[in-house]
């Protein structure tokens, strides 16, 4: 069984990483590759461009529905079997779409959704399919333990950071780079590059170029 290329896209919320990630997923699928895209944002809208108006159940929503408040990593929940098609949706050109989701307001850790989703997908055999590319679309405002999972556990081969010249976007990008540096020497993910997403006519590419040079 071939090993799929695993790529994570990080960036400040609203920076356009989901648009970029879903466009790449669509392009790779059109080229004949089998793609899995996992949305790792509590808003559960990362794969929206690939599935149109179709609403999908998030992994955490399904677990809450079938297990109550427990978050155990089993295929069966409360005596009911979790079916693969309940959490995996076939989107544009057959791209497999999954949304990890998040906890209820003021309860739990949003980053834990990534851990739960990945482990459940592995138990259900999604990672055993003949995949070519796995995309993680990860919220990057806070690189906590859950959101940092693709970094520290080496789930992703490469991490691409999406940013604009906005100071908060660059601040988030810098924090992500610090997380990558922390785990890169311990079989963590490597930085693949900085993706500049122009936000408007007043955006200053010079700031992003300077940031990229300093990151090295």
mmCIF file of C-alpha atoms in Angstrom:
data_model
loop_
_atom_site.group_PDB
_atom_site.id
_atom_site.type_symbol
_atom_site.label_atom_id
_atom_site.label_comp_id
_atom_site.label_asym_id
_atom_site.label_seq_id
_atom_site.Cartn_x
_atom_site.Cartn_y
_atom_site.Cartn_z
ATOM 1 C CA UNK A 1 0.000 0.000 0.000
ATOM 2 C CA UNK A 2 1.466 3.320 -1.046
ATOM 3 C CA UNK A 3 1.839 6.086 1.499
ATOM 4 C CA UNK A 4 -0.186 9.216 0.692
ATOM 5 C CA UNK A 5 1.367 12.655 0.740
ATOM 6 C CA UNK A 6 -0.026 14.507 3.760
ATOM 7 C CA UNK A 7 -0.155 18.304 3.674
ATOM 8 C CA UNK A 8 -1.407 20.736 6.317
ATOM 9 C CA UNK A 9 -2.555 24.282 5.644
ATOM 10 C CA UNK A 10 -2.404 26.663 8.588
ATOM 11 C CA UNK A 11 -3.262 30.332 8.904
ATOM 12 C CA UNK A 12 -5.250 32.943 10.748
ATOM 13 C CA UNK A 13 -9.015 32.526 10.601
ATOM 14 C CA UNK A 14 -10.509 34.172 7.512
ATOM 15 C CA UNK A 15 -7.186 34.381 5.692
ATOM 16 C CA UNK A 16 -8.385 32.162 2.825
ATOM 17 C CA UNK A 17 -6.665 28.879 3.629
ATOM 18 C CA UNK A 18 -9.849 26.844 3.133
ATOM 19 C CA UNK A 19 -10.353 28.352 -0.323
ATOM 20 C CA UNK A 20 -6.754 27.606 -1.273
ATOM 21 C CA UNK A 21 -6.827 24.095 0.206
ATOM 22 C CA UNK A 22 -10.138 23.172 -1.459
ATOM 23 C CA UNK A 23 -8.999 24.581 -4.821
ATOM 24 C CA UNK A 24 -5.863 22.446 -4.647
ATOM 25 C CA UNK A 25 -7.936 19.415 -3.629
ATOM 26 C CA UNK A 26 -10.196 19.992 -6.648
ATOM 27 C CA UNK A 27 -7.238 20.408 -9.007
ATOM 28 C CA UNK A 28 -5.539 17.240 -7.772
ATOM 29 C CA UNK A 29 -8.813 15.319 -8.049
ATOM 30 C CA UNK A 30 -9.275 16.563 -11.623
ATOM 31 C CA UNK A 31 -5.772 15.250 -12.327
ATOM 32 C CA UNK A 32 -6.914 11.782 -11.279
ATOM 33 C CA UNK A 33 -5.588 11.682 -7.716
ATOM 34 C CA UNK A 34 -7.625 10.390 -4.778
ATOM 35 C CA UNK A 35 -7.854 13.150 -2.176
ATOM 36 C CA UNK A 36 -9.063 13.272 1.425
ATOM 37 C CA UNK A 37 -9.599 16.716 2.974
ATOM 38 C CA UNK A 38 -10.103 16.999 6.731
ATOM 39 C CA UNK A 39 -11.458 20.286 8.035
ATOM 40 C CA UNK A 40 -9.978 21.059 11.446
ATOM 41 C CA UNK A 41 -11.965 24.140 12.409
ATOM 42 C CA UNK A 42 -14.864 24.285 14.910
ATOM 43 C CA UNK A 43 -16.916 26.239 12.332
ATOM 44 C CA UNK A 44 -16.980 23.072 10.178
ATOM 45 C CA UNK A 45 -16.893 25.004 6.900
ATOM 46 C CA UNK A 46 -13.478 24.014 5.547
ATOM 47 C CA UNK A 47 -14.800 21.663 2.854
ATOM 48 C CA UNK A 48 -17.853 23.749 1.954
ATOM 49 C CA UNK A 49 -16.524 24.699 -1.492
ATOM 50 C CA UNK A 50 -16.169 21.009 -2.350
ATOM 51 C CA UNK A 51 -19.608 19.886 -1.169
ATOM 52 C CA UNK A 52 -21.764 22.848 -2.162
ATOM 53 C CA UNK A 53 -24.823 23.365 0.015
ATOM 54 C CA UNK A 54 -24.756 19.831 1.395
ATOM 55 C CA UNK A 55 -24.562 19.831 5.190
ATOM 56 C CA UNK A 56 -22.415 17.129 6.774
ATOM 57 C CA UNK A 57 -22.308 15.871 10.328
ATOM 58 C CA UNK A 58 -19.052 16.626 12.084
ATOM 59 C CA UNK A 59 -17.137 13.894 13.854
ATOM 60 C CA UNK A 60 -17.681 15.461 17.271
ATOM 61 C CA UNK A 61 -21.390 16.090 16.645
ATOM 62 C CA UNK A 62 -21.876 12.451 15.714
ATOM 63 C CA UNK A 63 -19.991 11.229 18.761
ATOM 64 C CA UNK A 64 -22.035 13.496 21.026
ATOM 65 C CA UNK A 65 -25.241 12.235 19.449
ATOM 66 C CA UNK A 66 -24.349 8.578 19.879
ATOM 67 C CA UNK A 67 -22.242 8.674 23.019
ATOM 68 C CA UNK A 68 -23.671 11.554 24.992
ATOM 69 C CA UNK A 69 -20.809 13.490 26.548
ATOM 70 C CA UNK A 70 -18.182 10.744 26.238
ATOM 71 C CA UNK A 71 -15.387 11.045 23.689
ATOM 72 C CA UNK A 72 -14.209 7.462 23.355
ATOM 73 C CA UNK A 73 -12.477 6.421 20.159
ATOM 74 C CA UNK A 74 -14.558 3.444 19.106
ATOM 75 C CA UNK A 75 -16.455 2.525 15.983
ATOM 76 C CA UNK A 76 -19.519 1.775 18.088
ATOM 77 C CA UNK A 77 -21.162 4.393 20.226
ATOM 78 C CA UNK A 78 -23.987 3.773 22.636
ATOM 79 C CA UNK A 79 -24.669 0.441 20.957
ATOM 80 C CA UNK A 80 -25.006 2.106 17.537
ATOM 81 C CA UNK A 81 -22.423 1.645 14.815
ATOM 82 C CA UNK A 82 -20.884 4.762 13.331
ATOM 83 C CA UNK A 83 -21.019 4.295 9.578
ATOM 84 C CA UNK A 84 -18.277 5.699 7.392
ATOM 85 C CA UNK A 85 -20.752 7.535 5.178
ATOM 86 C CA UNK A 86 -22.044 9.433 8.205
ATOM 87 C CA UNK A 87 -18.814 11.408 8.500
ATOM 88 C CA UNK A 88 -17.201 11.086 5.053
ATOM 89 C CA UNK A 89 -18.878 12.932 2.166
ATOM 90 C CA UNK A 90 -17.910 12.511 -1.485
ATOM 91 C CA UNK A 91 -17.512 16.032 -2.808
ATOM 92 C CA UNK A 92 -16.356 17.562 -6.088
ATOM 93 C CA UNK A 93 -14.611 15.043 -8.360
ATOM 94 C CA UNK A 94 -14.821 12.450 -5.586
ATOM 95 C CA UNK A 95 -12.808 14.355 -2.990
ATOM 96 C CA UNK A 96 -13.476 12.766 0.412
ATOM 97 C CA UNK A 97 -14.608 15.493 2.823
ATOM 98 C CA UNK A 98 -14.539 15.276 6.618
ATOM 99 C CA UNK A 99 -15.233 17.977 9.208
ATOM 100 C CA UNK A 100 -13.822 17.391 12.690
ATOM 101 C CA UNK A 101 -16.064 20.001 14.295
ATOM 102 C CA UNK A 102 -15.682 21.357 17.803
ATOM 103 C CA UNK A 103 -17.074 21.171 21.331
ATOM 104 C CA UNK A 104 -20.189 22.850 22.618
ATOM 105 C CA UNK A 105 -19.633 26.496 23.650
ATOM 106 C CA UNK A 106 -17.608 26.890 26.862
ATOM 107 C CA UNK A 107 -17.053 23.140 27.076
ATOM 108 C CA UNK A 108 -13.904 21.233 26.188
ATOM 109 C CA UNK A 109 -11.036 21.920 23.800
ATOM 110 C CA UNK A 110 -11.624 22.787 20.151
ATOM 111 C CA UNK A 111 -8.296 21.291 19.166
ATOM 112 C CA UNK A 112 -9.349 17.929 20.570
ATOM 113 C CA UNK A 113 -11.666 17.532 17.599
ATOM 114 C CA UNK A 114 -8.638 16.931 15.386
ATOM 115 C CA UNK A 115 -7.309 14.191 17.657
ATOM 116 C CA UNK A 116 -10.699 12.480 17.894
ATOM 117 C CA UNK A 117 -11.387 12.789 14.158
ATOM 118 C CA UNK A 118 -8.031 11.420 13.019
ATOM 119 C CA UNK A 119 -8.121 8.474 15.421
ATOM 120 C CA UNK A 120 -11.711 7.609 14.506
ATOM 121 C CA UNK A 121 -10.978 7.811 10.769
ATOM 122 C CA UNK A 122 -8.029 5.481 11.247
ATOM 123 C CA UNK A 123 -10.173 2.992 13.170
ATOM 124 C CA UNK A 124 -12.818 3.123 10.441
ATOM 125 C CA UNK A 125 -10.183 2.365 7.806
ATOM 126 C CA UNK A 126 -10.244 5.645 5.867
ATOM 127 C CA UNK A 127 -6.458 5.875 5.981
ATOM 128 C CA UNK A 128 -6.216 2.338 4.602
ATOM 129 C CA UNK A 129 -7.803 3.366 1.304
ATOM 130 C CA UNK A 130 -5.641 4.022 -1.746
ATOM 131 C CA UNK A 131 -5.284 7.727 -1.084
ATOM 132 C CA UNK A 132 -2.791 9.912 -2.913
ATOM 133 C CA UNK A 133 -3.106 13.112 -0.884
ATOM 134 C CA UNK A 134 -4.485 13.950 2.559
ATOM 135 C CA UNK A 135 -5.116 17.624 3.300
ATOM 136 C CA UNK A 136 -5.524 19.031 6.806
ATOM 137 C CA UNK A 137 -7.130 22.478 6.889
ATOM 138 C CA UNK A 138 -6.234 23.778 10.349
ATOM 139 C CA UNK A 139 -7.201 26.911 12.231
ATOM 140 C CA UNK A 140 -3.953 28.708 13.058
ATOM 141 C CA UNK A 141 -4.917 31.545 15.395
ATOM 142 C CA UNK A 142 -3.946 29.358 18.352
ATOM 143 C CA UNK A 143 -1.447 26.515 17.982
ATOM 144 C CA UNK A 144 -2.553 24.546 21.048
ATOM 145 C CA UNK A 145 -1.973 20.832 21.576
ATOM 146 C CA UNK A 146 -4.949 19.775 19.475
ATOM 147 C CA UNK A 147 -4.439 22.194 16.613
ATOM 148 C CA UNK A 148 -0.720 21.370 16.721
ATOM 149 C CA UNK A 149 -1.336 17.635 16.265
ATOM 150 C CA UNK A 150 -0.294 17.524 12.575
ATOM 151 C CA UNK A 151 2.917 19.319 13.592
ATOM 152 C CA UNK A 152 4.063 17.310 16.568
ATOM 153 C CA UNK A 153 2.934 13.824 15.522
ATOM 154 C CA UNK A 154 4.242 14.107 11.987
ATOM 155 C CA UNK A 155 0.808 13.519 10.465
ATOM 156 C CA UNK A 156 1.665 16.053 7.793
ATOM 157 C CA UNK A 157 4.772 15.751 5.650
ATOM 158 C CA UNK A 158 4.686 19.464 4.888
ATOM 159 C CA UNK A 159 2.988 22.521 6.366
ATOM 160 C CA UNK A 160 2.051 25.517 4.241
ATOM 161 C CA UNK A 161 1.146 28.756 5.990
ATOM 162 C CA UNK A 162 -1.347 31.094 4.350
ATOM 163 C CA UNK A 163 -0.946 34.766 5.207
ATOM 164 C CA UNK A 164 -1.534 38.287 3.988
ATOM 165 C CA UNK A 165 0.366 41.442 4.928
ATOM 166 C CA UNK A 166 -2.010 41.988 7.853
ATOM 167 C CA UNK A 167 -0.038 42.150 11.097
ATOM 168 C CA UNK A 168 -2.310 39.697 12.908
ATOM 169 C CA UNK A 169 -2.008 37.231 10.026
ATOM 170 C CA UNK A 170 1.784 37.482 10.144
ATOM 171 C CA UNK A 171 1.706 37.168 13.938
ATOM 172 C CA UNK A 172 -0.279 33.934 13.617
ATOM 173 C CA UNK A 173 2.077 32.705 10.882
ATOM 174 C CA UNK A 174 5.083 33.373 13.111
ATOM 175 C CA UNK A 175 3.549 31.386 15.972
ATOM 176 C CA UNK A 176 2.908 28.494 13.602
ATOM 177 C CA UNK A 177 6.549 28.633 12.473
ATOM 178 C CA UNK A 178 7.642 28.441 16.104
ATOM 179 C CA UNK A 179 5.519 25.335 16.544
ATOM 180 C CA UNK A 180 7.032 23.747 13.433
ATOM 181 C CA UNK A 181 10.553 24.519 14.659
ATOM 182 C CA UNK A 182 9.797 22.970 18.042
ATOM 183 C CA UNK A 183 8.826 19.597 16.594
ATOM 184 C CA UNK A 184 10.733 19.423 13.294
ATOM 185 C CA UNK A 185 13.736 17.780 14.942
ATOM 186 C CA UNK A 186 11.502 15.105 16.500
ATOM 187 C CA UNK A 187 9.955 13.689 13.334
ATOM 188 C CA UNK A 188 7.457 16.537 13.182
ATOM 189 C CA UNK A 189 6.172 18.212 10.043
ATOM 190 C CA UNK A 190 8.439 20.479 8.013
ATOM 191 C CA UNK A 191 7.601 23.929 6.670
ATOM 192 C CA UNK A 192 6.786 23.675 2.978
ATOM 193 C CA UNK A 193 6.440 27.393 2.359
ATOM 194 C CA UNK A 194 4.518 30.614 2.861
ATOM 195 C CA UNK A 195 1.479 31.219 0.635
ATOM 196 C CA UNK A 196 0.709 34.897 0.131
ATOM 197 C CA UNK A 197 -3.004 35.558 -0.260
ATOM 198 C CA UNK A 198 -3.593 39.153 -1.356
ATOM 199 C CA UNK A 199 -6.433 40.729 0.630
ATOM 200 C CA UNK A 200 -6.725 44.003 -1.264
ATOM 201 C CA UNK A 201 -4.986 46.790 -3.165
ATOM 202 C CA UNK A 202 -3.342 48.168 -0.019
ATOM 203 C CA UNK A 203 -1.782 44.818 0.914
ATOM 204 C CA UNK A 204 2.015 45.148 1.086
ATOM 205 C CA UNK A 205 3.801 42.101 -0.308
ATOM 206 C CA UNK A 206 7.066 43.561 0.982
ATOM 207 C CA UNK A 207 6.095 42.703 4.562
ATOM 208 C CA UNK A 208 5.413 39.095 3.625
ATOM 209 C CA UNK A 209 8.684 38.820 1.694
ATOM 210 C CA UNK A 210 10.588 40.206 4.669
ATOM 211 C CA UNK A 211 8.841 37.751 6.980
ATOM 212 C CA UNK A 212 9.649 34.830 4.643
ATOM 213 C CA UNK A 213 13.322 35.871 4.489
ATOM 214 C CA UNK A 214 13.543 36.067 8.274
ATOM 215 C CA UNK A 215 11.918 32.665 8.647
ATOM 216 C CA UNK A 216 14.489 31.301 6.195
#
